[in-house]
CSV table of C-alpha atoms in Angstrom, one decimal:
chain,number,residue,atom,x,y,z
N,1116,MET,CA,12.9,81.4,257.6
N,1117,THR,CA,12.4,82.3,253.6
N,1118,ARG,CA,10.3,80.6,251.7
N,1119,ARG,CA,12.7,79.6,249.1
N,1120,VAL,CA,15.4,78.5,251.9
N,1121,LEU,CA,12.8,76.5,253.6
N,1122,LEU,CA,11.4,74.8,250.3
N,1123,ARG,CA,15.6,74.2,249.7
N,1124,ALA,CA,15.4,72.5,253.3
N,1125,LEU,CA,12.4,70.3,252.1
N,1126,LEU,CA,14.2,68.8,249.0
N,1127,LEU,CA,17.4,68.4,250.7
N,1128,ALA,CA,15.8,66.4,253.2
N,1129,ALA,CA,13.7,64.8,251.4
N,1130,SER,CA,16.9,63.5,248.9
N,1131,ILE,CA,18.4,62.2,251.8
N,1132,ALA,CA,15.4,60.0,253.4
N,1133,LEU,CA,15.5,58.4,249.8
N,1134,LEU,CA,19.1,57.3,250.3
N,1135,PRO,CA,20.2,53.6,249.9
N,1136,ASN,CA,21.1,53.2,253.9
N,1137,CYS,CA,24.1,50.8,253.5
N,1138,TYR,CA,27.3,51.9,255.2
N,1139,GLY,CA,30.2,50.1,253.0
N,1140,GLU,CA,29.7,46.4,252.0
N,1141,ALA,CA,29.2,43.2,253.3
N,1142,PRO,CA,32.3,41.5,254.6
N,1143,PRO,CA,33.7,38.7,252.5
N,1144,ALA,CA,34.4,35.3,253.7
N,1145,GLY,CA,36.9,35.7,257.1
N,1146,PHE,CA,36.0,39.2,258.1
N,1147,GLU,CA,33.7,38.2,260.1
N,1148,ALA,CA,33.9,40.3,263.4
N,1149,ILE,CA,33.4,38.6,266.8
N,1150,PRO,CA,31.7,40.7,269.3
N,1151,THR,CA,33.2,40.5,273.1
N,1152,ARG,CA,32.4,37.8,275.2
N,1153,ASN,CA,33.7,39.6,277.8
N,1154,PRO,CA,30.8,41.0,280.1
N,1155,HIS,CA,33.3,43.3,281.6
N,1156,GLY,CA,34.3,45.0,278.3
N,1157,PRO,CA,33.0,47.9,277.0
N,1158,GLY,CA,30.1,46.7,274.5
N,1159,ALA,CA,28.4,43.6,273.6
N,1160,ALA,CA,29.1,44.8,270.2
N,1161,CYS,CA,32.9,46.0,270.6
N,1162,PRO,CA,35.5,43.7,269.8
N,1163,ASP,CA,38.1,42.3,271.8
N,1164,LEU,CA,41.2,43.8,270.2
N,1165,SER,CA,43.7,42.7,272.5
N,1166,GLY,CA,46.6,41.0,270.8
N,1167,THR,CA,50.0,41.7,269.7
N,1168,PHE,CA,50.6,43.1,266.0
N,1169,ALA,CA,53.5,44.3,263.9
N,1170,LEU,CA,52.5,47.4,262.6
N,1171,ALA,CA,55.6,49.6,263.1
N,1172,SER,CA,55.9,50.3,259.7
N,1173,HIS,CA,52.3,49.6,258.9
N,1174,PRO,CA,50.4,52.8,257.6
N,1175,LEU,CA,47.4,51.9,259.7
N,1176,ALA,CA,49.8,53.0,262.4
N,1177,ALA,CA,49.7,56.1,261.2
N,1178,ALA,CA,46.0,56.9,260.5
N,1179,VAL,CA,44.7,55.3,263.7
N,1180,LEU,CA,47.2,55.9,266.3
N,1181,GLY,CA,48.4,58.9,268.3
N,1182,ARG,CA,52.1,58.1,268.4
N,1183,PRO,CA,54.6,56.6,266.2
N,1184,ALA,CA,56.5,53.7,266.2
N,1185,PRO,CA,60.2,54.2,268.6
N,1186,ASP,CA,63.0,53.6,267.4
N,1187,GLY,CA,64.2,49.8,268.6
N,1188,HIS,CA,68.0,50.3,268.1
N,1189,GLY,CA,68.3,47.4,266.5
N,1190,SER,CA,65.6,45.5,267.5
N,1191,PRO,CA,61.6,45.0,266.4
N,1192,VAL,CA,59.2,47.4,267.9
N,1193,ARG,CA,55.2,45.9,268.3
N,1194,LEU,CA,51.9,47.2,268.9
N,1195,GLN,CA,50.0,45.8,271.7
N,1196,ILE,CA,46.9,46.0,272.3
N,1197,GLU,CA,44.8,45.5,275.3
N,1198,GLN,CA,41.0,45.7,275.8
N,1199,GLY,CA,40.3,46.8,279.2
N,1200,THR,CA,36.9,47.6,280.6
N,1201,GLY,CA,36.4,50.9,278.9
N,1202,GLN,CA,38.9,52.2,276.0
N,1203,PRO,CA,41.1,49.6,274.4
N,1204,GLU,CA,45.0,50.5,275.1
N,1205,ALA,CA,48.1,50.4,273.1
N,1206,TRP,CA,51.2,50.5,273.8
N,1207,TRP,CA,54.7,50.0,271.4
N,1208,GLN,CA,56.9,47.7,272.8
N,1209,VAL,CA,60.1,46.4,272.4
N,1210,PRO,CA,61.0,42.7,274.2
N,1211,ARG,CA,62.1,42.5,276.8
N,1212,GLU,CA,64.9,40.6,276.3
N,1213,ALA,CA,66.0,42.9,274.4
N,1214,VAL,CA,66.2,45.9,276.5
N,1215,ILE,CA,67.2,43.3,279.3
N,1216,ALA,CA,70.9,42.5,277.4
N,1217,PHE,CA,70.6,46.4,276.1
N,1218,ALA,CA,70.7,47.4,279.8
N,1219,ARG,CA,73.6,45.3,281.3
N,1220,GLU,CA,75.8,45.7,278.2
N,1221,LEU,CA,75.6,49.4,279.0
N,1222,ALA,CA,75.6,49.5,282.4
N,1223,GLY,CA,79.1,47.7,282.2
N,1224,ARG,CA,80.5,49.5,279.3
N,1225,ASP,CA,79.1,53.3,280.0
N,1226,PRO,CA,77.6,53.8,283.6
N,1227,ASP,CA,77.0,57.2,282.9
N,1228,ARG,CA,74.8,56.7,280.0
N,1229,TYR,CA,73.3,53.9,281.4
N,1230,PHE,CA,72.3,56.4,284.0
N,1231,ARG,CA,70.5,58.6,281.8
N,1232,TRP,CA,69.2,55.9,279.6
N,1233,TRP,CA,68.2,54.3,282.5
N,1234,SER,CA,66.6,58.1,284.0
N,1235,LEU,CA,64.5,58.9,280.7
N,1236,ALA,CA,63.2,55.2,280.2
N,1237,LEU,CA,61.9,55.0,283.8
N,1238,ARG,CA,60.9,58.7,284.3
N,1239,GLU,CA,63.3,58.9,287.0
N,1240,ARG,CA,65.2,62.2,288.3
N,1241,LEU,CA,64.3,64.1,285.4
N,1242,PRO,CA,64.1,67.7,284.7
N,1243,PRO,CA,60.9,69.7,284.4
N,1244,GLU,CA,61.8,70.0,281.1
N,1245,LEU,CA,61.6,66.7,280.2
N,1246,ALA,CA,59.3,65.0,283.4
N,1247,HIS,CA,56.4,67.4,281.1
N,1248,ASP,CA,57.0,66.9,277.7
N,1249,GLU,CA,56.9,63.0,276.5
N,1250,SER,CA,57.7,63.7,273.0
N,1251,ARG,CA,61.0,65.5,274.2
N,1252,ARG,CA,61.7,62.9,276.7
N,1253,LEU,CA,61.3,60.1,273.8
N,1254,THR,CA,63.8,62.2,271.7
N,1255,ALA,CA,65.9,62.9,274.1
N,1256,LEU,CA,65.9,58.6,275.4
N,1257,ALA,CA,65.7,57.4,271.7
N,1258,GLU,CA,69.6,58.7,271.3
N,1259,LEU,CA,70.3,56.6,274.0
N,1260,GLY,CA,68.4,53.3,273.3
N,1261,PRO,CA,65.2,51.3,273.0
N,1262,PRO,CA,62.4,52.6,275.0
N,1263,LEU,CA,60.5,50.8,278.0
N,1264,PRO,CA,56.9,50.7,276.7
N,1265,VAL,CA,55.3,53.9,274.5
N,1266,PHE,CA,51.5,54.6,274.8
N,1267,ALA,CA,50.8,54.9,271.1
N,1268,SER,CA,46.9,56.0,271.9
N,1269,LEU,CA,44.5,54.1,270.4
N,1270,SER,CA,40.4,55.9,270.2
N,1271,GLY,CA,37.7,53.6,269.9
N,1272,GLN,CA,34.5,56.2,268.9
N,1273,ARG,CA,31.5,53.4,268.6
N,1274,CYS,CA,30.9,50.1,268.0
N,1275,GLU,CA,28.9,48.2,265.9
N,1276,ALA,CA,28.3,44.9,265.1
N,1277,GLY,CA,31.3,43.2,266.1
N,1278,TRP,CA,33.6,46.5,264.5
N,1279,MET,CA,35.0,49.7,266.2
N,1280,LEU,CA,35.8,52.9,264.5
N,1281,VAL,CA,38.5,54.7,265.5
N,1282,ALA,CA,39.5,56.8,263.2
N,1283,VAL,CA,37.8,59.3,261.0
N,1284,ARG,CA,39.9,61.0,258.6
N,1285,ASP,CA,39.6,64.1,256.0
N,1286,LEU,CA,40.6,63.1,252.8
N,1287,GLY,CA,40.1,66.0,250.8
N,1288,SER,CA,38.8,67.7,247.3
N,1289,LEU,CA,38.2,65.2,245.2
N,1290,SER,CA,40.3,65.8,241.6
N,1291,ALA,CA,38.7,67.4,238.7
N,1292,GLU,CA,39.3,63.7,236.7
N,1293,ASP,CA,36.6,61.5,239.8
N,1294,GLY,CA,34.4,64.9,239.3
N,1295,GLY,CA,35.5,66.5,241.9
N,1296,GLY,CA,35.2,70.3,242.1
N,1297,SER,CA,34.3,73.3,245.2
N,1298,ASP,CA,31.3,71.1,246.5
N,1299,ARG,CA,32.6,67.7,246.7
N,1300,SER,CA,35.4,65.9,248.7
N,1301,ARG,CA,36.4,62.4,250.3
N,1302,GLU,CA,36.7,61.5,254.4
N,1303,GLU,CA,37.6,58.1,255.4
N,1304,GLU,CA,36.4,56.0,258.3
N,1305,ILE,CA,38.7,53.1,259.8
N,1306,TRP,CA,36.9,50.3,261.7
N,1307,LEU,CA,39.2,47.5,263.3
N,1308,GLY,CA,37.5,44.5,264.6
N,1309,ARG,CA,38.9,40.8,265.1
N,1310,ASN,CA,37.7,37.4,263.5
N,1311,ALA,CA,37.3,33.6,264.8
N,1312,ALA,CA,40.7,33.3,263.9
N,1313,GLY,CA,42.0,35.9,266.3
N,1314,GLU,CA,42.9,38.0,263.0
N,1315,LEU,CA,42.5,41.8,263.6
N,1316,LEU,CA,40.4,43.1,261.0
N,1317,VAL,CA,40.6,46.1,259.0
N,1318,LYS,CA,37.5,48.0,257.3
N,1319,ARG,CA,38.5,51.6,255.8
N,1320,ILE,CA,35.2,53.1,254.2
N,1321,VAL,CA,35.6,56.1,251.5
N,1322,PHE,CA,32.5,58.3,251.4
N,1323,GLU,CA,32.0,61.2,249.0
N,1324,LEU,CA,30.7,64.3,250.7
N,1325,LYS,CA,28.3,66.7,249.5
N,1326,HIS,CA,28.9,70.1,250.8
N,1327,TYR,CA,25.8,72.3,250.6
N,1328,SER,CA,24.6,75.7,251.9
N,1329,LEU,CA,20.8,77.1,253.3
N,1330,TYR,CA,22.6,80.2,254.7
N,1331,ALA,CA,25.4,81.8,252.8
N,1332,SER,CA,27.2,81.7,255.6
N,1333,ALA,CA,27.2,78.1,256.9
N,1334,THR,CA,28.4,74.9,255.1
N,1335,GLN,CA,26.9,71.5,255.6
N,1336,SER,CA,27.9,67.9,254.6
N,1337,ILE,CA,26.1,64.9,253.9
N,1338,ARG,CA,27.9,61.9,252.9
N,1339,LEU,CA,26.7,60.1,249.4
N,1340,PRO,CA,26.7,56.7,250.2
N,1341,PRO,CA,27.0,53.5,249.9
N,1342,GLY,CA,30.6,54.4,250.2
N,1343,LYS,CA,34.0,52.1,248.7
N,1344,THR,CA,35.2,49.7,251.1
N,1345,SER,CA,38.5,48.2,251.2
N,1346,TRP,CA,39.4,45.2,253.5
N,1347,GLU,CA,42.6,43.7,255.5
N,1348,ARG,CA,43.5,41.0,257.4
N,1349,ILE,CA,46.4,41.2,259.6
N,1350,ALA,CA,48.0,38.1,261.5
N,1351,PRO,CA,48.9,38.7,265.8
N,1352,VAL,CA,52.7,37.8,266.5
N,1353,PRO,CA,53.6,36.7,270.3
N,1354,GLY,CA,53.5,39.0,272.6
N,1355,GLU,CA,55.2,40.1,276.1
N,1356,GLY,CA,52.4,39.4,278.1
N,1357,GLU,CA,50.7,41.7,280.6
N,1358,ALA,CA,54.1,42.3,283.3
N,1359,ARG,CA,56.0,45.6,281.5
N,1360,LEU,CA,59.4,46.2,283.0
N,1361,THR,CA,60.6,48.1,286.0
N,1362,ALA,CA,63.7,49.0,287.6
N,1363,ALA,CA,63.9,45.8,289.2
N,1364,ASP,CA,64.9,44.4,285.7
N,1365,LEU,CA,67.4,46.5,285.1
N,1366,PRO,CA,71.0,47.0,286.4
N,1367,PRO,CA,71.2,49.3,288.9
N,1368,ALA,CA,72.0,52.3,288.0
N,1369,HIS,CA,73.7,55.4,289.6
N,1370,ASP,CA,74.1,59.3,289.5
N,1371,PRO,CA,77.5,60.4,288.4
N,1372,ALA,CA,76.8,63.5,290.3
N,1373,THR,CA,76.7,61.5,293.3
N,1374,GLU,CA,79.8,59.7,293.4
N,1375,ALA,CA,81.8,61.6,295.2
N,1376,ALA,CA,79.7,61.1,298.2
N,1377,ARG,CA,79.0,57.7,297.3
N,1378,CYS,CA,82.5,56.3,296.6
N,1379,PRO,CA,84.2,58.4,299.9
N,1380,ALA,CA,88.1,57.4,299.6
N,1381,ASP,CA,88.8,54.2,302.2
N,1382,PRO,CA,92.9,55.1,303.4
N,1383,GLY,CA,91.9,52.2,306.6
N,1384,ARG,CA,90.9,50.2,303.8
N,1385,VAL,CA,93.7,49.9,301.7
N,1386,VAL,CA,96.3,50.3,305.2
N,1387,ASP,CA,94.4,46.8,307.0
N,1388,PHE,CA,95.4,44.8,303.7
N,1389,THR,CA,98.9,45.6,303.2
N,1390,GLN,CA,99.6,44.8,306.5
N,1391,ARG,CA,98.0,41.5,306.2
N,1392,LEU,CA,100.6,41.1,303.2
N,1393,LEU,CA,103.3,42.1,304.9
N,1394,VAL,CA,102.4,39.6,308.1
N,1395,GLY,CA,102.6,36.6,305.6
N,1396,LEU,CA,105.9,37.2,303.8
N,1397,PRO,CA,108.7,34.7,303.0
N,1398,PRO,CA,112.0,35.5,304.6
N,1399,GLY,CA,113.5,37.9,302.9
N,1400,GLY,CA,110.6,40.0,301.0
N,1401,ALA,CA,110.0,42.9,301.2
N,1402,LEU,CA,107.5,45.5,299.7
N,1403,ILE,CA,109.2,48.3,297.7
N,1404,ARG,CA,106.2,49.9,296.2
N,1405,SER,CA,102.6,50.9,297.3
N,1406,GLU,CA,100.0,53.1,295.3
N,1407,VAL,CA,96.6,53.5,295.6
N,1408,ALA,CA,94.2,54.8,291.9
N,1409,ARG,CA,90.6,54.5,291.0
N,1410,ALA,CA,90.0,52.1,288.2
N,1411,GLU,CA,89.0,54.1,284.8
N,1412,ALA,CA,85.8,52.1,284.2
N,1413,ILE,CA,82.9,52.2,287.1
N,1414,ASP,CA,81.6,48.9,288.7
N,1415,PRO,CA,77.6,48.7,288.1
N,1416,ALA,CA,77.3,47.1,290.8
N,1417,THR,CA,78.2,49.5,293.0
N,1418,GLY,CA,78.1,52.8,291.0
N,1419,CYS,CA,82.0,53.5,292.2
N,1420,ARG,CA,85.0,52.8,290.4
N,1421,ALA,CA,87.0,50.1,292.2
N,1422,LEU,CA,90.6,50.7,293.9
N,1423,VAL,CA,93.2,49.9,292.5
N,1424,LEU,CA,96.8,49.2,294.1
N,1425,GLU,CA,100.1,48.8,292.4
N,1426,LEU,CA,102.2,46.7,294.2
N,1427,GLY,CA,106.0,45.6,294.4
N,1428,PHE,CA,108.0,43.2,295.8
N,1429,GLU,CA,111.4,41.9,296.3
N,1430,ALA,CA,112.5,38.4,297.4
N,1431,LYS,CA,115.5,36.2,297.4
N,1432,ARG,CA,114.0,34.0,294.9
N,1433,ALA,CA,111.4,33.8,292.3
N,1434,ALA,CA,109.5,30.7,294.3
N,1435,ASP,CA,108.9,33.6,297.0
N,1436,LEU,CA,107.1,35.8,294.6
N,1437,ASP,CA,105.1,33.1,293.4
N,1438,ARG,CA,103.9,32.8,296.7
N,1439,ILE,CA,103.0,35.8,297.6
N,1440,GLU,CA,101.1,36.3,293.8
N,1441,ALA,CA,99.1,33.4,295.5
N,1442,ARG,CA,98.7,34.8,298.3
N,1443,LEU,CA,97.1,38.1,296.5
N,1444,ARG,CA,94.7,35.5,294.3
N,1445,VAL,CA,93.5,34.1,297.7
N,1446,GLU,CA,92.4,37.4,299.4
N,1447,ASP,CA,88.6,38.0,299.9
N,1448,ASP,CA,88.8,41.5,299.2
N,1449,VAL,CA,91.3,41.4,296.1
N,1450,ARG,CA,89.0,40.9,292.7
N,1451,ASP,CA,91.2,41.1,290.2
N,1452,VAL,CA,95.3,40.6,289.8
N,1453,GLU,CA,97.4,41.5,286.7
N,1454,ALA,CA,101.2,40.6,287.4
N,1455,GLY,CA,104.0,42.3,285.3
N,1456,GLU,CA,107.4,40.7,284.2
N,1457,LEU,CA,109.8,39.2,286.8
N,1458,GLU,CA,112.9,41.4,287.1
N,1459,GLU,CA,116.0,40.3,288.6
N,1460,ALA,CA,116.9,42.6,292.0
N,1461,ALA,CA,119.9,43.0,294.2
N,1462,ARG,CA,118.5,40.9,296.7
N,1463,GLY,CA,116.9,38.0,294.1
N,1464,ALA,CA,113.9,39.1,292.1
N,1465,ARG,CA,111.7,41.6,291.9
N,1466,ARG,CA,107.7,41.4,290.6
N,1467,ALA,CA,105.1,43.9,290.0
N,1468,TRP,CA,101.3,43.3,290.7
N,1469,ARG,CA,98.2,45.8,289.7
N,1470,VAL,CA,95.4,44.6,292.3
N,1471,THR,CA,91.9,45.4,292.2
N,1472,LEU,CA,89.9,45.4,295.0
N,1473,ARG,CA,85.9,44.4,295.6
């Protein structure tokens, strides 16, 4: 090291030693951070950040979290922080009841679309390109409905006196109006804590950086204390608790590709049903039409399209047709009966029914 470089290094070290040892300002009233009292926590100097907060549209989320809030599809999205024995874990969550209500409605209205949402939300039966790419999975899920909890990625770097450093951000060079130049820039530290009222405390400290070179090919930086500090308090909101939604909480989902295998035609069942009806016909009654079809909608409980019978009967009197309809409605195999108009016939009267089996 040349004498000139050595002299510059000694002068720089001396100037750093003389700088005041003060990073930021003392906290104002209400911003006193409380270290965790949990003996199993990440450290005696760390705060317990556990709680639920409405941060989906708050600028803090973009600054300290690794993933933005997902689309709640009309429902609120909250950030839930859980305090473990190491790093705190943060999750974006839509309220349980909102997700369950959405799932039930979609399963009844469009079972095929529900299966796609269910697969993406629960990470079940996904193709490799979605199973191994979280961003693509969440993008596909957002097109169908709200998500189950999404990992938000909150990283604590170190703790001091009840505050946890969660982000250090480069704010770029100082403007000319601020006295900037090629040797001056700024960076920001963001610290989180909790006060006695349970509020989430946010402390931002913006430092000016001085860049210098001892050698032409190497540039170092030092911070110029004390830094400019700003403060914010964020009140918690009611949380969802620790229990997360699972497949058991949602309506069953059925892959439309397996419908043919799961829902085979059952001619024997139709034959048995019609034979029971014929045995109980009133005198002079006759079955004049019997056609079998499938319902348009899939039953979300079974994943199958229900069997539908189009039945037509004739009888001597309209009262006899009423007796046939009453019999249809008490059959255990029948889910729904739609009656057609009463018509005159050569032997008395006729009527058609659309009968949906269970």
